[in-house]
Structures are given as structure tokens and as C-alpha cells.
């Protein structure tokens, strides 16, 4: 493999065999989740109805490395290692002296990074005798990954899908059904939470907050069922670190090391997956490098939110988490990057922003789509609107290098393709896409 | 790389640097295309208005290897080598002693194998000073690959898209527009052929035959424009042989060699791309191996057609080609595998079927979708309906091994994913999909 290559392809034997836990590399340890009534840290027994013990253990783990179980590795081997690509055509188009690399997670069958944790979560649930998973999904990225993972481990899967998406965006619903999941439009008649909303508003379009309430209630009420979440929690971020661990090995193959690592942030799992394995290089080894979290201006959690304890959901059913938040009642405008519409962010990520290890920047969606088109026409891949936020920041950093003449190495996360988001591209190309 | 691996990952340096021409390995040389009036073989001068000289040269080439130009290699490096995966979970599900491998072309940004030739065709046109490409597309697989390739080489691209697909299947139309192509619903007001159809039938839904006529007329009339085709012709099949050449190297990494190689056939380019590099092992080295071409029973060209000279298009504008054909007026039912609805097949492939080097089998679409679901739930990837024909045949061969106890190596081509064909899955899962 020569340094002048375009793709840096790892052999299957180089898939990481352990996940990386960022906690030991943090300047300040993360604060625990607390009970909204007592304000006391919550213990494992409070989480046990919802999660298997192995995942609760990972939630509070302080070891730096956590072994990836064999059956999870067996499934990672079906689609990993994911490509690391040098964006040579984009560099040329921009006329930048920067070296731009992207780590592409769109090669998974679900088209995004989400299976990296869905597979692990399905495995641990199966291992502890769980028969059935309840989860929620907005536009369907998470639900489709979880549906696929459940099909691999022969688990029943019930997905509460926000009704507006269920009706208007059939693509990911059909994917979930193809993988065997039962998909229910939320609010539904299957839970108290759903029925109570429908009693007041029979035509409710639903929301992610309502869907979470339904999935949590479903799991809490049934012995055979547990709940799965696709971002925010420590164990979810942990599983995603295969992204950054592979990227580090691939950058080494390229004979390079990133000066800047960039990712889009919704709940934080994709960003953390790419960036966390690089954090000790900065916090422990003192390397001069930057980590940039990119969010939409329509939901500016890290750039404009307050750092405080808040609920993880709209309905106030979760423990309180210390994080940047726009307030749990904040409802972001309906931008096309549906995966970035969350009022808070992962506590581990927020703590690192608070401690200035990670910086944050926000972009309006028209600027993001402008760059998405530029990327598609130079590099081929039509990016997911979420991922395109990271591309925009990478392009701006590369253009800054052009100004200064610096030849920096920029690595960004391309978390998924946009082939199920073509309606957004149609709106942009037709001039119908506005900034919120 | 151990033989017990799941993925067999080639380093970028192992992308083939030459395409493989099957002609020297054929028991009978292919018959030339002939003029419908004179019945004489057509010469290069007749093709020159439509194709660049380099491609006309490849059409009649008899060399076994043809070098891949550097600028084409540079773009192949962005997404190749494509994965070869051992379908271990499918093997286990079937309980077969067979070893099943698939070569997956869905990792290209267009989601199928089509870019392998689109990129080469765009390059040769650009190199000969062409400014603009006219082509046609049915459901959009070919048009989207050509649109992307034109964006890479800074060529204008005009795609005549069958009007029924243009209106009902916006996904691939939006992809083409994202890559900068001008997409026109066919029949259109832009050509004599289109205007004459519209004069008779203002509401015509169009057909691939009409769209071909419009694209050919467009290219023939404009000095700056040439025409591109996505299958059937010798040079198209040639470019696709990167698939089989990589697969051979990957099977070697697996310490294995296929007893059976299987691909779906529409015009034949995906099948030929995978199978042709293996042909000399059978025709020259005398190895006992089988090649199986899989087609839909709704369009049974190889299994029920006659071997004779026929037009390549409905409108009788092309030279006559010697091939298996259902007659150029044959209109197949509207099955979901739109890419397999062609009345003829590539002459090189047909000659090898005639000479019993390749065998053919046909399946109804309900059986194909049954297997597609089984594949998605065991291996993850939701296959394109076209590609799922190959999976069905591979599964049947693996089940035959289970009967006999034979441990054969079966390699099939998974030419693309089905993420733009989810409407077909919805119809199947809802019980609304019938056999034609």
C-alpha cells in the first residue's frame, strides 16, 4: 500500500478486537446520570428493566479497552473494515494544499454507521435470554439498523416509528419489514402513552419523544422485552469506536496522521466513534490537533445550548443527564438532516466540549447541501444530509489551508449515503429548500 | 488473510490493470453485426457518428488483454476492489456443505456494477474531444452510472428516461440530477422520434425502445455529442471484466476456486463481467466447471428464445446482432427486475450459451423475492431484484449439494443493492406481487 493510494484497505484481520473507552483519557470524569426526584446518582437496578447487565456495565466502565465478543466480530466481518478514502478529486477541485480523508460507513447494509452498535446490543440482549427488542425511530436510520441486527440474532423487533415518517417516508419502513421487524406508527394503540396521546389528538403526527415513551413502556411492561437506544449513552458511543480505531490504522497505512478530525453530531455516536480513539493523542500525549463537532444551526446544541442536567426525552421519563441542551421541550425545525434534530448530546461528548478538547461549529442546511452536491460530483458518493455537515466543515478547513498555504491532514466521518434521502436533494435542486 | 475469513479484501494495488477479452477463449468466434439492408457486416465508419474510435476498436478487438487507461484506474480506485464475501450465515441457514461466495458491486456510489463501464466510456469520449453524451435509461440504473461518470470527466449528459419511470420512480432521476445530468422524460419534444410518438399518443408512457431512438437521434444530429450504451455490446462487457478478475484473485486468497459461477442476465454485462475471466479455465484448460445465467421467466431470452440475427431495439434502428432473442417486438411484462427486461442478450454471451459453455435457467419473481428476503435476513444486504435472480440459483445449487453431500464452491454476482427498489419489496411483503 503506497502513500499515493486513494483507498487504504485493511485486511479483515485488522478489524479492532476491542472497543476504546474514552473515559480514562478525559480531563474531567463524566458526571453520573441522576434521578429527577432524589437528584441522587442512579444505580444499575434502575436500568435493569430496560437494559441487559452487560450494557449497564459498559455504561459505567472505566477500563480503557473492552473486548468485542466473537459473535459480534463475526458480523462485523461481513462489512468491515470500512473504507478510508483520500478525497483526491475534491482536493483538486478546491485547489487546496490540505490532504482530505474520509472514513465511509455507508458500506453497511443499512447504509450508515448505526449497525456497529445495533449488532452489539442485539448480541448482549440475546446472550442474557431476551426474546424481543422494543425501540423507536424517527426517519428510520436507527430502526433499520436495529431491525437488521435482530434478524441476525433471531430476536423479535418492534419499532415505534414517528407517524409522520411512517406515512411520508416508506423507504426505511420497508427496509425494517424486509429484515422482519414489526413497525408501528407512533402514537399507537399498543401503549398507554400512545393511547393517551391519541385520545387527545387522533391525528397526531407523533414525535421522537412520544415514540421513546412508547418503546420504553413496552419494554418495561414485558418480561421478554428490553429497550435499545441508538445514540447518546456511553455504551453506544463505545461500540462506535471501531470507526476511529480502523481510521487510525488506515491513516498509518497512508503514512499520515490527522491534524483535524471532523464529524457531524446528532446525539453524538458517529462523531464519538470516529474521534474518541484520537482523544488521548491530544489529552495525554499533548499533540496539537483539533476535533470539530458539526451541528445544524437549526438545532445548535453545542454552540448555543447550556451545560446542565436535563432530561434525555421530551416526556421526562429518563434520568437526568449532564450535557449541553437546548431544553428538553425544544422542538427543532423539520430540517432534512433528521438524525441531527436532538435537543441534547451525548454526555461524554459534551464534557469534552466543556473542557475544550472538542470544538463545535454550526451550519445552515443550504450551505450543507451546496457542499453535498460538490462532493457527489467530485467523489461520487451522494452523502446523507447528516454526514454532509461534516463535509462542509472539512471543505472550509481545506479552504482555510489554501489561504494560509498550510498542508494539513483533515479526516472527516462520512457516516452514511443519502440514497434514502433523495427527496431532500430534489428539494434543494428545485430551489425549494430553505434555512429554518 | 486466512481461509476461514468472511471477507477477502484486495489491496488497491491488486485492481486489474487490463480488461479481459473473452473472444480468444471462445470455441466459435462471434459473428459480426450486419446491416439490415445489405446483410453485410457493418464497418467502423457506420458506428463513428455514435461512438469514439477507441470503443469501436474494442468492439472488434481480438487481443486477450486491453490496458485500462490511467485516468480510469484513478476512478476505479475510489470504490474498487469490490468485496468478495463468503456467505457463512446463508450457508448455515441452508445447512449446506457448499461454500457460497458473492462478489458485491453495490459498494459503488451508483449502487451497482454499471459505473465500471460508464467511467471507461466517459473517459474515451472525453479523450476524443466529445463534449456531450446522450443516453437512455429505463428505471435509471444505467442513466445514474453514466451521469456520475460524466460529472467525473466534465461532460454534459442528457438522459432520456422512460416517462413511466420518470414519473413513478423519482429516486434515480434525482440521483442523475444530483450528478448534474439533464434528465428528459421520453418520449420528449426534443427529437423527431419523440415528437412523432407524442403527436399520436400525447400521454405515451414511453418505452426503452423509444428512449434509445431519441438518444441515438440526439447523438447522430449533434457534432459535439456521442451515444453511450450500458450493456449488450462487446466493449461494455469487456469493461465489466474487472469484476471477475478481482473475484479470481479473491478466491485465490480464500484458497478456493469456484465449481459454479452464477450471474443474473438482462443484457449480459454483469454476468459477462463476472464469468468471462473464468471461461478459459473451462474452454482452454478443460476444467470441469459450470457457468449459470439466470433470467426471469417473464423474459426468457436464453431459455426460450431463438438464436438468430435480430435488431437490438424495438424501433429497428440498430444493426442486426446474432443472439438469442424473443423477437425485437417482444414486450415483457412489468416485473420488478426492470434491468432484466430485454428481448435479446449480448452476442458474446449468446454464442457461449449456443456452444454450451454457459447454461441458462429462469425463475418467476415470487421465488426470487422469497430468496431475496432470506438473503437480507441472513447476510444483511437487501439485494436489487435483478441480482436476487442469481442468489436464487445459488441457493438452489447449494441445496442440491445438501442432497448429494457434495461440497462445491459456488460464486455468484451480487450486482447491486435494492435500496432504490424498496417499492418492490413492499409489494412482495404485502402479498401484492404476482408472477407475470
Coordinates of C-alpha atoms in Angstrom, one line a residue, chain A residues 9-15 77 80-81, chain B residues 1-11 14 84-86 88 101 249-255:
Chain A
X9 CA -7.8 -1.1 2.7
X10 CA -7.4 -3.0 5.9
X11 CA -7.3 -6.8 5.9
X12 CA -10.2 -8.4 7.8
X13 CA -7.7 -9.4 10.4
X14 CA -7.2 -5.7 11.3
X15 CA -10.8 -5.1 12.5
X77 CA -16.5 -9.2 9.3
X80 CA -15.9 -4.1 8.0
X81 CA -13.2 -2.8 7.8
Chain B
X1 CA -5.7 -13.5 5.2
X2 CA -6.9 -16.8 6.4
X3 CA -9.0 -19.3 4.5
X4 CA -11.6 -19.1 7.4
X5 CA -12.2 -15.4 6.7
X6 CA -15.5 -13.9 5.7
X7 CA -14.3 -11.0 3.5
X8 CA -11.4 -11.3 1.1
X9 CA -10.1 -7.8 0.8
X10 CA -7.7 -6.9 -2.0
X11 CA -5.3 -4.1 -1.7
X14 CA -4.5 -5.5 -6.9
X84 CA -15.8 -10.8 -2.1
X85 CA -17.7 -12.2 0.8
X86 CA -18.2 -15.8 2.0
X88 CA -21.3 -18.1 6.0
X101 CA -19.2 -16.7 -2.1
X249 CA -7.7 -13.1 -7.1
X250 CA -10.0 -13.1 -4.1
X251 CA -11.0 -16.7 -4.5
X252 CA -7.3 -17.5 -4.5
X253 CA -6.9 -15.6 -1.2
X254 CA -9.6 -17.8 0.1
X255 CA -7.6 -20.8 -1.0

